[in-house]
PDB file of C-alpha atoms in Angstrom:
ATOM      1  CA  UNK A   1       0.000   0.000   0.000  1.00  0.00           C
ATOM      2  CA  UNK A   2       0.987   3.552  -0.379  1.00  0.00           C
ATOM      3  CA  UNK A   3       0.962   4.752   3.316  1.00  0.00           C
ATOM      4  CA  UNK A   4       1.669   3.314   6.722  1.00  0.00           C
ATOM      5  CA  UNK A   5      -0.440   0.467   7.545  1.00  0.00           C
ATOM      6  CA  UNK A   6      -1.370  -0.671  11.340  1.00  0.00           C
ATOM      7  CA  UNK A   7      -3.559  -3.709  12.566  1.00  0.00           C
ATOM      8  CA  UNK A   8      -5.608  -4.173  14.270  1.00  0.00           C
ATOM      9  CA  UNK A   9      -7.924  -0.886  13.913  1.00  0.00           C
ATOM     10  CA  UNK A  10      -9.495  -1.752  17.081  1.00  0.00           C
ATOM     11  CA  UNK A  11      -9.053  -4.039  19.642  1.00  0.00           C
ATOM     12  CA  UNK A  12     -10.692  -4.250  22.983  1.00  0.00           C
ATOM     13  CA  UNK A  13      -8.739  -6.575  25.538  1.00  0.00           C
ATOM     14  CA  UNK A  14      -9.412  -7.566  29.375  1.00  0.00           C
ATOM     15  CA  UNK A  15      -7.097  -6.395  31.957  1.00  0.00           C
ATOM     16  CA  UNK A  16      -4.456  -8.566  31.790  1.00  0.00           C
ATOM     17  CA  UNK A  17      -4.197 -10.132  28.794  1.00  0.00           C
ATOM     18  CA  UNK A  18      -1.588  -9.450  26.205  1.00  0.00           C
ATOM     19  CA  UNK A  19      -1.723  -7.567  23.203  1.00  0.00           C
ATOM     20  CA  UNK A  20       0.402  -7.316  19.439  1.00  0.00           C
ATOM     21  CA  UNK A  21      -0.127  -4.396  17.763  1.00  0.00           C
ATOM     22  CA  UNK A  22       1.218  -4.414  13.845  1.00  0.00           C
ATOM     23  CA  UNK A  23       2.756  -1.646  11.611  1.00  0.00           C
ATOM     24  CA  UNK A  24       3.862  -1.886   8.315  1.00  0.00           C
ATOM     25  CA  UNK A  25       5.980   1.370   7.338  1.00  0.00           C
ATOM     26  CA  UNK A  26       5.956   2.552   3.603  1.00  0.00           C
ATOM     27  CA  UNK A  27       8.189   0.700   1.414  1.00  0.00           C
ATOM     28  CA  UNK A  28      11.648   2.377   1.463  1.00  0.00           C
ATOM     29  CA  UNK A  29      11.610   4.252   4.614  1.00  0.00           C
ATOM     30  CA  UNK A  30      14.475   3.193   7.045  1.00  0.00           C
ATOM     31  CA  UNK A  31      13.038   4.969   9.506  1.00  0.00           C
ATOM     32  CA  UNK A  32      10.021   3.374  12.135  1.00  0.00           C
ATOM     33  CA  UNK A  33       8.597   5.014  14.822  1.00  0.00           C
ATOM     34  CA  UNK A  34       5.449   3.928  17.547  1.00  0.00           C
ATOM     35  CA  UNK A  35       3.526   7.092  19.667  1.00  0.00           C
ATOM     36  CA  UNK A  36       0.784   6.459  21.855  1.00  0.00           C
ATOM     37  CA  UNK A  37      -2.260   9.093  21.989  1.00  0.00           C
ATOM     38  CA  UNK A  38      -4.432   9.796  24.981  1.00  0.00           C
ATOM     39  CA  UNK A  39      -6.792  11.838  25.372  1.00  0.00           C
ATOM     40  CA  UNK A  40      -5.401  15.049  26.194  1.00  0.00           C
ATOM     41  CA  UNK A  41      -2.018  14.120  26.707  1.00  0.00           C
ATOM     42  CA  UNK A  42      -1.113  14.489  22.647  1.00  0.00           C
ATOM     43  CA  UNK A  43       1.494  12.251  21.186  1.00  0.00           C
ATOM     44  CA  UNK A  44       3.919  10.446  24.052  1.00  0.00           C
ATOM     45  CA  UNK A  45       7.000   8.929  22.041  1.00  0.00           C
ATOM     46  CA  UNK A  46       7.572   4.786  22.724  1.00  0.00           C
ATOM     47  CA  UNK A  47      10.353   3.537  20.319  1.00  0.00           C
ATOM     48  CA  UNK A  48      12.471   4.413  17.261  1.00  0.00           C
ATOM     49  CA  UNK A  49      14.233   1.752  15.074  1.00  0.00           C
ATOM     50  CA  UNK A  50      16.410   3.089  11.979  1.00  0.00           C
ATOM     51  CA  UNK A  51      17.997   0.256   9.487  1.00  0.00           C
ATOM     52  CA  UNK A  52      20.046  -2.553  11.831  1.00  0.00           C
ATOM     53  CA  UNK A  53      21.240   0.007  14.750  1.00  0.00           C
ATOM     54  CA  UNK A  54      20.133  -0.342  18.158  1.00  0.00           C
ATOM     55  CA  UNK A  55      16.601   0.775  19.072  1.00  0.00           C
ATOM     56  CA  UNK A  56      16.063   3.646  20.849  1.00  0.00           C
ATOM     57  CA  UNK A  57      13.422   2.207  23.727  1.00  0.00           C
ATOM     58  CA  UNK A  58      13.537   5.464  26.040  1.00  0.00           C
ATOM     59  CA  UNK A  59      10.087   6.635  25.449  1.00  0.00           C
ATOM     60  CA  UNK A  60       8.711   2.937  26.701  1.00  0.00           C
ATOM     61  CA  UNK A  61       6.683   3.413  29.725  1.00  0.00           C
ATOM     62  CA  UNK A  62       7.421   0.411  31.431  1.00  0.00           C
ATOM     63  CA  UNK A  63       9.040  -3.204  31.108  1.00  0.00           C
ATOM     64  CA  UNK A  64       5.483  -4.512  29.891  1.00  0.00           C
ATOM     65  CA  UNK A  65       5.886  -2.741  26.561  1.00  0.00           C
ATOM     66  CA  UNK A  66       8.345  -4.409  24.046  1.00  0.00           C
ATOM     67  CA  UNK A  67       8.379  -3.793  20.464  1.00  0.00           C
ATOM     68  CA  UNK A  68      10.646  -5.500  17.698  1.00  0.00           C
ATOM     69  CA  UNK A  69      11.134  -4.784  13.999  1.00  0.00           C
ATOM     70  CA  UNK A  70      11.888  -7.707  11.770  1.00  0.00           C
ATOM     71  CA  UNK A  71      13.866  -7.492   8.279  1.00  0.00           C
ATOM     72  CA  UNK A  72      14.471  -3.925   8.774  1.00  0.00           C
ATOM     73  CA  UNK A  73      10.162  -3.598   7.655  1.00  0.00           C
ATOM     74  CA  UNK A  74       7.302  -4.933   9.662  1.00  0.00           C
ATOM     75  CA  UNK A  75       7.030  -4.044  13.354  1.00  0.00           C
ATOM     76  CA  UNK A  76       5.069  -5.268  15.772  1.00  0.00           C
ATOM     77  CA  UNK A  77       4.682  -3.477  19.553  1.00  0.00           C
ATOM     78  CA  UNK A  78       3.664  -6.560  22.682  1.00  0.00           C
ATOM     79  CA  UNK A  79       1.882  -5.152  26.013  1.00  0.00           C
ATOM     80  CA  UNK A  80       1.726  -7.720  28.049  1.00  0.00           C
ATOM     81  CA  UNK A  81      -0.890  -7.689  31.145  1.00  0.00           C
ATOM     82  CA  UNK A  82      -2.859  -4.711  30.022  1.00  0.00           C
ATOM     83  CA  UNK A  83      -3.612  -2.281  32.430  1.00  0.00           C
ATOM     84  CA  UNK A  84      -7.008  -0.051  31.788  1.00  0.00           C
ATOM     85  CA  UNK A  85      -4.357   2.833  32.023  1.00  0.00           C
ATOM     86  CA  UNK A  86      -2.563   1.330  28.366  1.00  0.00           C
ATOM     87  CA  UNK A  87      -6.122   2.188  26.722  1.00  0.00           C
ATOM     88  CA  UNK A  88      -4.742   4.878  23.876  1.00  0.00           C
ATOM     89  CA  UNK A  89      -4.557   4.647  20.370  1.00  0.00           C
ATOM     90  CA  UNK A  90      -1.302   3.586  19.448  1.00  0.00           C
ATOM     91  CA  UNK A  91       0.714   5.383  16.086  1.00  0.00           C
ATOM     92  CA  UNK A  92       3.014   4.030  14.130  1.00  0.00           C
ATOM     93  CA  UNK A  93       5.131   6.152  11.690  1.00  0.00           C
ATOM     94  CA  UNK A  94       8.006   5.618   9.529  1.00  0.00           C
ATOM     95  CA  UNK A  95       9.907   8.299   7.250  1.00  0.00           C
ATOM     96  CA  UNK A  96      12.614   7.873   4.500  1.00  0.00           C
ATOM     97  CA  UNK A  97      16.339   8.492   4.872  1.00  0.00           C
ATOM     98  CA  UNK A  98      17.731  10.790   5.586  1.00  0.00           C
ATOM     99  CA  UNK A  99      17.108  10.071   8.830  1.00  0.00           C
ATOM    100  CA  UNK A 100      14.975  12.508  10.221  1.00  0.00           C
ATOM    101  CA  UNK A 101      12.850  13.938   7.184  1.00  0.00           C
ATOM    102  CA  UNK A 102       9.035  14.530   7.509  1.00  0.00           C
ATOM    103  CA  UNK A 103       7.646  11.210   9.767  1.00  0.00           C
ATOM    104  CA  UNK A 104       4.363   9.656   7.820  1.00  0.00           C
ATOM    105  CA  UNK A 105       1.538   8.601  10.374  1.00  0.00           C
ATOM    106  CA  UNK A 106      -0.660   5.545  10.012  1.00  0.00           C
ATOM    107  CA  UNK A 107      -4.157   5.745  10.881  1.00  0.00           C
ATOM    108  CA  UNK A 108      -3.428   3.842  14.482  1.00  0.00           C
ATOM    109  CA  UNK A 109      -4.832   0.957  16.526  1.00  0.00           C
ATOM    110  CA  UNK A 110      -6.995   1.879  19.418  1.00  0.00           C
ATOM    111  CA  UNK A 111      -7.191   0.175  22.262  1.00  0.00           C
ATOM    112  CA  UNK A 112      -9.759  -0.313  24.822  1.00  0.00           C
ATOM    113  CA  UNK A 113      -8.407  -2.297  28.200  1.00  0.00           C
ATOM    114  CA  UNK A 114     -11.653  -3.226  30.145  1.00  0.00           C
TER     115      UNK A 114
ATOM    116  CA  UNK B   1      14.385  17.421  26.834  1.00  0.00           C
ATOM    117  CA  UNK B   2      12.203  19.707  24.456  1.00  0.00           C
ATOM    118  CA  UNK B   3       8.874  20.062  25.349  1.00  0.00           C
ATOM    119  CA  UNK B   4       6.250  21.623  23.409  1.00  0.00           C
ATOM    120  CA  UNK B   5       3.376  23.516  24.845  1.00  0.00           C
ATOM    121  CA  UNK B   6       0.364  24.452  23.223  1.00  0.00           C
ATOM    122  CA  UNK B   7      -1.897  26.575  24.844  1.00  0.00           C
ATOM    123  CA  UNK B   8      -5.311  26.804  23.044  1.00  0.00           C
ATOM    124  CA  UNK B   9      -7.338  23.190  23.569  1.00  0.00           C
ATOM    125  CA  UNK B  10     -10.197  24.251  22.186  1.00  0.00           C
ATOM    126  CA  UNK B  11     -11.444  26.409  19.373  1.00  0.00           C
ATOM    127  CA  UNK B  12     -14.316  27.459  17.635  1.00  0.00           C
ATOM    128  CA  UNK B  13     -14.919  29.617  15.002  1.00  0.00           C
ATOM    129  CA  UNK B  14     -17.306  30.682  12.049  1.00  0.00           C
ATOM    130  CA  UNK B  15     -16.659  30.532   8.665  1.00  0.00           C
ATOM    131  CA  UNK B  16     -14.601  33.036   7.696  1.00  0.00           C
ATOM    132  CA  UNK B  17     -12.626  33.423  10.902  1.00  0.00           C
ATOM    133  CA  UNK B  18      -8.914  34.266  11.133  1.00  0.00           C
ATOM    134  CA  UNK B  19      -7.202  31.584  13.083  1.00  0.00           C
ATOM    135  CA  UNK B  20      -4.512  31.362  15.039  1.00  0.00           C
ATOM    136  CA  UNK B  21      -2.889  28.818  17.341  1.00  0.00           C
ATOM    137  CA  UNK B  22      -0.271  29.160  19.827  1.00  0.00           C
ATOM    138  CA  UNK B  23       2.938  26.774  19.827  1.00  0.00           C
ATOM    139  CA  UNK B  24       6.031  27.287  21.973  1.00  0.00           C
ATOM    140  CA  UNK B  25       8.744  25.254  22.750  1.00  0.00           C
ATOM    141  CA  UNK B  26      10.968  25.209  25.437  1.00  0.00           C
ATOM    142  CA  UNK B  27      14.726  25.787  24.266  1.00  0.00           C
ATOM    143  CA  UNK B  28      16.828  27.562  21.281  1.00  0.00           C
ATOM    144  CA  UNK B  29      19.546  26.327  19.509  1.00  0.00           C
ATOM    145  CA  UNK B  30      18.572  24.612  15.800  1.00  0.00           C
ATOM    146  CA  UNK B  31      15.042  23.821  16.134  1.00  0.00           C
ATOM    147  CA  UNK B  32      12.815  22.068  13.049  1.00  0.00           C
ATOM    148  CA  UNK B  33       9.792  22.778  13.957  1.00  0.00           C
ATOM    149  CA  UNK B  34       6.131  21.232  12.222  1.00  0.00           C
ATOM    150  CA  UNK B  35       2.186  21.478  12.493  1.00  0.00           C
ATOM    151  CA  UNK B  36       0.785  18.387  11.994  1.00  0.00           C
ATOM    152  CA  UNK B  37      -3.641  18.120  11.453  1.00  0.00           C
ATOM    153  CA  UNK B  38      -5.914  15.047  12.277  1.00  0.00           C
ATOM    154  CA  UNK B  39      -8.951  15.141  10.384  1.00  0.00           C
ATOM    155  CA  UNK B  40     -11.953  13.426  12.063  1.00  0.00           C
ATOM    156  CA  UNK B  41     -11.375   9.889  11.522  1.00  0.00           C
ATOM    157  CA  UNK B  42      -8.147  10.436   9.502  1.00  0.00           C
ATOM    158  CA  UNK B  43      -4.753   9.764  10.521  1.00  0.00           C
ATOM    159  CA  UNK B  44      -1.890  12.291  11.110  1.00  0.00           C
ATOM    160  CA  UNK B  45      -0.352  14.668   7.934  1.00  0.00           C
ATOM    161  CA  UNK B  46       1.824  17.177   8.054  1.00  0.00           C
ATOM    162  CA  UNK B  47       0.891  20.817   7.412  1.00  0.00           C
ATOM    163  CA  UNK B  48       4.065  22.487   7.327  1.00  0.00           C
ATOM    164  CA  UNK B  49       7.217  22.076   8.397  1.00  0.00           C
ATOM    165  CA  UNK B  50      10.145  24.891   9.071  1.00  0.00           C
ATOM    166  CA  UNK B  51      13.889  23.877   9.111  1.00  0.00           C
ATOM    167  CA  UNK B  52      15.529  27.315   7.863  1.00  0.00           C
ATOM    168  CA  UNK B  53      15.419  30.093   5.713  1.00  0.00           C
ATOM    169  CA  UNK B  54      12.351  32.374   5.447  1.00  0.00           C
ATOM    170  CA  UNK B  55      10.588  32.428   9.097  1.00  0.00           C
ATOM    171  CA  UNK B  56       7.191  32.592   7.604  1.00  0.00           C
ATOM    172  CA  UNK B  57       6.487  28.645   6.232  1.00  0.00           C
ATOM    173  CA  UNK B  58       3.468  28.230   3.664  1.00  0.00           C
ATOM    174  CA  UNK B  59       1.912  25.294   3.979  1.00  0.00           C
ATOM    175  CA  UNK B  60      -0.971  23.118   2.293  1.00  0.00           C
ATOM    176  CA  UNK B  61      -4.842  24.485   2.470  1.00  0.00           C
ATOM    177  CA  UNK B  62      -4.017  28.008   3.171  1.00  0.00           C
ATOM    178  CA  UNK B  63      -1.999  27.643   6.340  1.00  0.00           C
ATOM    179  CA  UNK B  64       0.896  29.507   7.390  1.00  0.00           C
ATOM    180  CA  UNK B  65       2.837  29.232  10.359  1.00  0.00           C
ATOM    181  CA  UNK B  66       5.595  31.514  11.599  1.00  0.00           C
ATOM    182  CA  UNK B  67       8.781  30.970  13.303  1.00  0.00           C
ATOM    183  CA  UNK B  68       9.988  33.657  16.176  1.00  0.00           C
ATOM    184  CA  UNK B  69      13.367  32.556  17.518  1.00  0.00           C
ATOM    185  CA  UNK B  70      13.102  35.297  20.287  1.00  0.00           C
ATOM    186  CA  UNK B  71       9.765  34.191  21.483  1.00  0.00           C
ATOM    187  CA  UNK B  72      10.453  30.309  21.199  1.00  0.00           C
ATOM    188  CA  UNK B  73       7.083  30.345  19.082  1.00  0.00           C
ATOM    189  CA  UNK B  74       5.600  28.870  15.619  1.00  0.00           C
ATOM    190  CA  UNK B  75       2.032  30.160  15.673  1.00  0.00           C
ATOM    191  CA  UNK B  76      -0.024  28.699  12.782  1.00  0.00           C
ATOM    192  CA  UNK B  77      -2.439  30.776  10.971  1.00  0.00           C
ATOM    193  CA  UNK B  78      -5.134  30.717   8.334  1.00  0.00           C
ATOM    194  CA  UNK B  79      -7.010  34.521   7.373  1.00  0.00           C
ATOM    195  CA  UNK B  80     -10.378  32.717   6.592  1.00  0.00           C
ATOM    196  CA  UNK B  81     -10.523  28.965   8.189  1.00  0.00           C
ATOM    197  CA  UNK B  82     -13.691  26.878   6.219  1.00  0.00           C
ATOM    198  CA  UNK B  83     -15.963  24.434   7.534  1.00  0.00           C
ATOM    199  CA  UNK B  84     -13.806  21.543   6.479  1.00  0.00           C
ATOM    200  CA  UNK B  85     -10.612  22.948   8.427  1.00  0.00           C
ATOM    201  CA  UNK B  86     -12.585  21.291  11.869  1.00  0.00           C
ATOM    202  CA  UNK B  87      -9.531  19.160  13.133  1.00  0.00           C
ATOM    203  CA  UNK B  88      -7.459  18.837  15.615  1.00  0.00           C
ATOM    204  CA  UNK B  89      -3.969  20.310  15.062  1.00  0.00           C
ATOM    205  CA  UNK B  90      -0.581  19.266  16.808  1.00  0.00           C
ATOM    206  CA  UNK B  91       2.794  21.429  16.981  1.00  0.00           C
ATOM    207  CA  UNK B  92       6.083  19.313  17.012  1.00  0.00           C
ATOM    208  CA  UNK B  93       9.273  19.969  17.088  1.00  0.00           C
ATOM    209  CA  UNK B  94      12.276  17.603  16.703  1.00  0.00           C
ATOM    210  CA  UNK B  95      14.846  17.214  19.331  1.00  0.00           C
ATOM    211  CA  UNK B  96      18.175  15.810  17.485  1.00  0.00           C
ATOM    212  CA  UNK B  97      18.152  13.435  14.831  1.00  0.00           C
ATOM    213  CA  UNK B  98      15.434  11.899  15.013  1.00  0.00           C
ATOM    214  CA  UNK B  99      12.845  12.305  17.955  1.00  0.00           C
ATOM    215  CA  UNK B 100       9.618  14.389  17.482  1.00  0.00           C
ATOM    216  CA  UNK B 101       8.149  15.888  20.434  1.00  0.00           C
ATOM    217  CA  UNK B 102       4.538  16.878  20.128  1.00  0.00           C
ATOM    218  CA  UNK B 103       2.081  19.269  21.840  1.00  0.00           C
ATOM    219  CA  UNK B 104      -0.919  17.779  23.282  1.00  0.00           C
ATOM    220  CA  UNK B 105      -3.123  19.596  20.362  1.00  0.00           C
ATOM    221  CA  UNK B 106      -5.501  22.011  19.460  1.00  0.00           C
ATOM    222  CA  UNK B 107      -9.372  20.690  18.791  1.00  0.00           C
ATOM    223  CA  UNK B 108     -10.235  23.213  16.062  1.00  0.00           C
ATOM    224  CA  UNK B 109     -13.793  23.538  15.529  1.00  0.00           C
ATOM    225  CA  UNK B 110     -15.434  25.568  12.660  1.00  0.00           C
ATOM    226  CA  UNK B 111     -19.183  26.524  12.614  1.00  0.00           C
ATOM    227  CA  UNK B 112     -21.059  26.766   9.120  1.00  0.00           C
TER     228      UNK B 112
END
């Protein structure tokens, strides 16, 4: 596809159960970045992954959040034993060397902890 | 760390309207700085973006946005905002290489 793709859409989990969340960047762009969205709190940075180097994991809010990126493409973030506090919508973005140009948003997966 | 504020959470406006919207962020130095706009049910695009040169970016749909290094600001504007500009709008501004650092956005409503 021509943008940044992210699956599921929705999903709606119980409190403590474990959730994948997918992205698939743009074809070409080195560059892969997840944001979580809450209400009023406007875009929170989680993780950045650029070609092979080492992740930058600094914006991860706490060990339950993992995220990997395979092949240098697809990337999927794990939250393991939601909390109804991890309820956001979840953004993925990736952009196209070099490395810091204009980021491209996908539409998100929201995600309702009950 | 960069921070961004934003200061106006809600708006509303008639057709017709000027607009404006606050953005500041918190230290100098080189700064590349962006509006970003979430249409309802759409995801994130960019607007503008500022990185050097002229102060005073043009961006898509009308909107302009304009970089004061004395003030820490890049205030978006529009002189006449239409129905369809209802959105919410978010000022970043990118802290090193790579890391954008967002306000927590403007919902931008616009009355027929």
């Amino acid at each position: 596809g021509a943008g940044v793709s992210q699956s599921p859409s929705n999903k709606v989990t119980e409190k403590g159960k474990d959730v994948e969340l997918r992205c698939d960047p743009i074809s070409g762009h080195t560059a892969l970045y997840w944001y979580r969205q809450s209400l009023g709190q406007g875009l929170e940075f989680l993780i950045y992954f650029q070609g092979n180097s080492a992740p930058d994991k600094s914006g991860l809010p706490s060990d339950r959040f993992s995220a990997e990126r395979t092949g240098g493409s697809v990337s999927t973030l794990t939250i393991q034993r939601t909390q109804q506090e991890d309820s956001a919508v979840y953004l993925c973005a990736s952009s196209p060397p070099p490395t810091g140009n204009t980021i491209y948003f996908g539409e998100g997966s929201w995600l309702t902890v009950v | 760390a960069q921070s961004v504020s934003q200061h106006n959470h809600h708006v509303i406006l008639s057709e017709a309207a000027s607009l404006e919207l606050g953005c500041n962020y918190s230290y100098g130095g080189t700064v590349n700085l962006f509006w970003y706009v979430q249409y309802p049910g759409q995801h994130l695009q960019l607007l503008l973006k500022y990185f050097s040169g002229d102060p005073l970016v043009k961006g898509i749909k009308g909107f302009e946005a304009e970089f004061i290094k004395s003030k820490f600001s890049f205030n978006l504007r529009k002189p006449s905002v239409q129905w369809s500009d209802t959105a919410e709008y978010f000022c970043a501004v990118k802290e090193g290489t790579y890391k954008y650092i967002f306000g927590t956005g403007t919902r931008l409503k616009v009355l027929a």
